[in-house]
């Protein structure tokens, strides 16, 4: 008998089947499933319906993030990592939610141009604190500054996800989470960096 576990129940949910008893994941190389909530037609909200996408062609993770690779590996999803140089800036007037989604889409499409006939999964995360948006820190000093500004405050974390099918169709969504940081001392900030 098989058990099903959902990892990161959000716009892109990894569905992992495991054997009852030993709890080991079933190897999901070509028989794996990627489950995605796709935007409802005509809206930017997440549809409640789910679509199962067979991974009978390679999955390419368009991200150098060790954490994103770890999530797929833990789920037993065989994948390769490929990145492309992508403009990660957002146009003036674009909201953090829109920026997270549009950057994820640009990353996915940039990698898709080099991996025809594959599934491409990309993501981008933007932190929004009182109207100020934070992307990836440029360096350690930038990371310290960001953590100091987030210390003791609530903020929104927006993760844009984009999935390109082997036929070139792109689907995307954004998951937003409210996070509250407790006050961080300079020593704690240094430890995080």
Short mmCIF file of C-alpha atoms in Angstrom, two decimals:
data_model
loop_
_atom_site.label_atom_id
_atom_site.label_comp_id
_atom_site.label_asym_id
_atom_site.label_seq_id
_atom_site.Cartn_x
_atom_site.Cartn_y
_atom_site.Cartn_z
CA UNK A 1 0.00 0.00 0.00
CA UNK A 2 1.20 3.52 -0.78
CA UNK A 3 0.96 6.67 1.30
CA UNK A 4 0.94 10.13 -0.25
CA UNK A 5 2.67 13.11 1.30
CA UNK A 6 2.26 16.70 0.09
CA UNK A 7 5.31 18.89 0.48
CA UNK A 8 4.88 22.69 0.42
CA UNK A 9 1.11 22.73 -0.12
CA UNK A 10 1.10 25.93 -2.16
CA UNK A 11 1.10 26.88 -5.84
CA UNK A 12 3.51 24.08 -6.64
CA UNK A 13 3.04 21.03 -4.46
CA UNK A 14 5.28 18.02 -4.62
CA UNK A 15 3.32 14.81 -4.22
CA UNK A 16 5.47 11.96 -2.94
CA UNK A 17 4.29 8.36 -2.79
CA UNK A 18 5.91 6.17 -0.15
CA UNK A 19 5.61 2.50 0.73
CA UNK A 20 3.59 1.85 3.87
CA UNK A 21 5.73 0.44 6.63
CA UNK A 22 9.22 1.42 5.58
CA UNK A 23 8.34 5.01 4.64
CA UNK A 24 10.90 5.10 1.83
CA UNK A 25 9.95 7.22 -1.16
CA UNK A 26 9.16 5.39 -4.35
CA UNK A 27 11.80 6.48 -6.85
CA UNK A 28 10.11 9.10 -8.98
CA UNK A 29 12.44 9.45 -11.92
CA UNK A 30 10.08 9.08 -14.84
CA UNK A 31 6.95 8.03 -13.00
CA UNK A 32 6.95 10.95 -10.58
CA UNK A 33 4.19 13.49 -10.33
CA UNK A 34 4.38 17.22 -9.92
CA UNK A 35 1.12 18.69 -8.74
CA UNK A 36 0.46 22.35 -9.41
CA UNK A 37 -2.35 24.76 -8.64
CA UNK A 38 -2.66 26.90 -11.71
CA UNK A 39 -4.10 30.42 -11.86
CA UNK A 40 -7.82 30.52 -12.60
CA UNK A 41 -8.62 31.78 -16.09
CA UNK A 42 -8.84 35.55 -16.14
CA UNK A 43 -7.62 36.02 -12.57
CA UNK A 44 -4.37 36.00 -10.70
CA UNK A 45 -5.88 33.93 -7.87
CA UNK A 46 -5.00 30.32 -7.38
CA UNK A 47 -7.51 27.86 -8.75
CA UNK A 48 -8.80 25.28 -6.33
CA UNK A 49 -8.58 22.59 -8.97
CA UNK A 50 -5.36 20.63 -9.23
CA UNK A 51 -3.65 19.33 -12.32
CA UNK A 52 -1.31 16.33 -12.28
CA UNK A 53 1.67 16.64 -14.57
CA UNK A 54 3.55 13.42 -15.38
CA UNK A 55 7.29 13.77 -15.28
CA UNK A 56 8.06 11.40 -18.14
CA UNK A 57 10.45 14.00 -19.52
CA UNK A 58 13.28 15.62 -17.56
CA UNK A 59 12.53 18.23 -14.91
CA UNK A 60 14.94 21.16 -15.03
CA UNK A 61 15.14 23.34 -11.93
CA UNK A 62 15.91 26.86 -13.09
CA UNK A 63 17.49 27.81 -9.78
CA UNK A 64 20.87 27.56 -8.11
CA UNK A 65 19.17 27.55 -4.69
CA UNK A 66 20.46 24.67 -2.56
CA UNK A 67 17.16 24.67 -0.62
CA UNK A 68 15.02 24.24 -3.76
CA UNK A 69 17.27 21.41 -4.92
CA UNK A 70 17.01 19.82 -1.47
CA UNK A 71 13.18 19.94 -1.55
CA UNK A 72 13.06 18.13 -4.89
CA UNK A 73 15.69 15.60 -3.82
CA UNK A 74 13.86 14.85 -0.55
CA UNK A 75 10.73 14.24 -2.59
CA UNK A 76 12.59 11.76 -4.77
CA UNK A 77 12.08 13.93 -7.86
CA UNK A 78 14.96 13.40 -10.27
CA UNK A 79 15.98 16.73 -11.77
CA UNK A 80 18.86 18.68 -13.20
CA UNK A 81 19.81 22.23 -12.31
CA UNK A 82 20.32 24.83 -14.99
CA UNK A 83 20.40 28.59 -14.66
CA UNK A 84 20.58 31.41 -17.16
CA UNK A 85 21.47 35.03 -16.76
CA UNK A 86 18.16 36.78 -16.15
CA UNK A 87 17.20 40.36 -15.40
CA UNK A 88 15.83 40.19 -11.85
CA UNK A 89 14.78 43.82 -11.65
CA UNK A 90 11.14 44.82 -11.61
CA UNK A 91 9.71 47.68 -13.65
CA UNK A 92 8.59 50.82 -11.80
CA UNK A 93 5.03 50.45 -10.54
CA UNK A 94 5.11 46.65 -10.44
CA UNK A 95 3.96 45.31 -7.06
CA UNK A 96 6.13 42.83 -5.14
CA UNK A 97 3.59 40.08 -5.94
CA UNK A 98 3.72 40.90 -9.66
CA UNK A 99 7.52 41.13 -9.54
CA UNK A 100 7.92 37.70 -7.90
CA UNK A 101 5.77 36.11 -10.60
CA UNK A 102 7.27 37.97 -13.56
CA UNK A 103 10.86 37.26 -12.46
CA UNK A 104 10.03 33.54 -12.00
CA UNK A 105 8.51 33.52 -15.50
CA UNK A 106 11.61 35.22 -16.99
CA UNK A 107 13.90 32.70 -15.28
CA UNK A 108 11.82 29.76 -16.53
CA UNK A 109 11.68 31.03 -20.11
CA UNK A 110 15.41 31.82 -20.17
CA UNK A 111 16.25 28.24 -19.15
CA UNK A 112 13.53 26.74 -21.38
CA UNK A 113 15.25 28.18 -24.45
CA UNK A 114 18.18 25.81 -23.73
CA UNK A 115 16.11 22.76 -22.69
CA UNK A 116 13.51 22.09 -25.39
CA UNK A 117 10.99 19.36 -24.59
CA UNK A 118 11.57 19.43 -20.82
CA UNK A 119 9.59 20.57 -17.80
CA UNK A 120 11.16 23.76 -16.41
CA UNK A 121 10.47 24.88 -12.83
CA UNK A 122 11.58 28.33 -11.64
CA UNK A 123 10.91 30.41 -8.55
CA UNK A 124 11.67 33.84 -7.20
CA UNK A 125 11.13 35.20 -3.70
CA UNK A 126 10.62 38.83 -2.75
CA UNK A 127 10.23 40.16 0.78
CA UNK A 128 7.92 43.18 1.19
CA UNK A 129 8.22 45.16 4.43
CA UNK A 130 6.13 48.32 4.70
CA UNK A 131 6.37 48.96 0.96
CA UNK A 132 10.11 48.26 0.73
CA UNK A 133 11.02 45.22 -1.36
CA UNK A 134 14.01 43.01 -0.74
CA UNK A 135 15.41 40.51 -3.20
CA UNK A 136 18.60 38.52 -2.73
CA UNK A 137 21.20 40.35 -0.64
CA UNK A 138 24.07 41.64 -2.74
CA UNK A 139 26.67 40.80 -0.09
CA UNK A 140 27.05 40.20 3.66
CA UNK A 141 26.66 43.90 4.52
CA UNK A 142 23.44 44.04 2.51
CA UNK A 143 22.18 40.91 4.32
CA UNK A 144 22.94 42.48 7.72
CA UNK A 145 21.10 45.65 6.70
CA UNK A 146 18.05 43.70 5.52
CA UNK A 147 17.87 41.64 8.71
CA UNK A 148 18.20 44.78 10.85
CA UNK A 149 15.30 46.42 8.97
CA UNK A 150 13.14 43.28 9.34
CA UNK A 151 13.97 42.83 13.03
CA UNK A 152 10.87 43.10 15.24
CA UNK A 153 8.57 43.67 12.27
CA UNK A 154 6.00 41.79 10.23
CA UNK A 155 6.51 41.44 6.50
CA UNK A 156 5.18 39.52 3.52
CA UNK A 157 7.20 36.90 1.66
CA UNK A 158 6.03 36.43 -1.95
CA UNK A 159 7.27 33.41 -3.89
CA UNK A 160 6.54 33.38 -7.58
CA UNK A 161 6.59 30.00 -9.30
CA UNK A 162 6.64 29.28 -13.01
CA UNK A 163 6.32 25.92 -14.73
CA UNK A 164 7.02 25.53 -18.45
CA UNK A 165 5.66 22.37 -20.10
CA UNK A 166 7.62 20.40 -22.72
CA UNK A 167 5.36 22.02 -25.32
CA UNK A 168 6.32 25.53 -24.16
CA UNK A 169 3.15 26.45 -22.24
CA UNK A 170 3.93 28.48 -19.12
CA UNK A 171 1.86 28.46 -15.95
CA UNK A 172 2.64 30.63 -12.96
CA UNK A 173 1.34 31.56 -9.54
CA UNK A 174 2.40 33.38 -6.38
CA UNK A 175 2.24 32.18 -2.80
CA UNK A 176 2.36 34.87 -0.09
CA UNK A 177 3.14 34.30 3.57
CA UNK A 178 3.06 36.77 6.46
CA UNK A 179 6.16 36.48 8.65
CA UNK A 180 6.87 38.26 11.92
CA UNK A 181 10.46 38.55 13.12
CA UNK A 182 11.20 38.96 16.78
CA UNK A 183 13.78 41.57 17.70
CA UNK A 184 17.22 40.40 16.60
CA UNK A 185 20.38 41.45 18.40
CA UNK A 186 23.47 42.41 16.39
CA UNK A 187 25.04 39.10 17.49
CA UNK A 188 22.02 37.14 16.19
CA UNK A 189 22.10 39.04 12.90
CA UNK A 190 25.80 38.24 12.56
CA UNK A 191 25.06 34.57 13.25
CA UNK A 192 22.45 34.46 10.45
CA UNK A 193 24.85 36.06 7.97
#
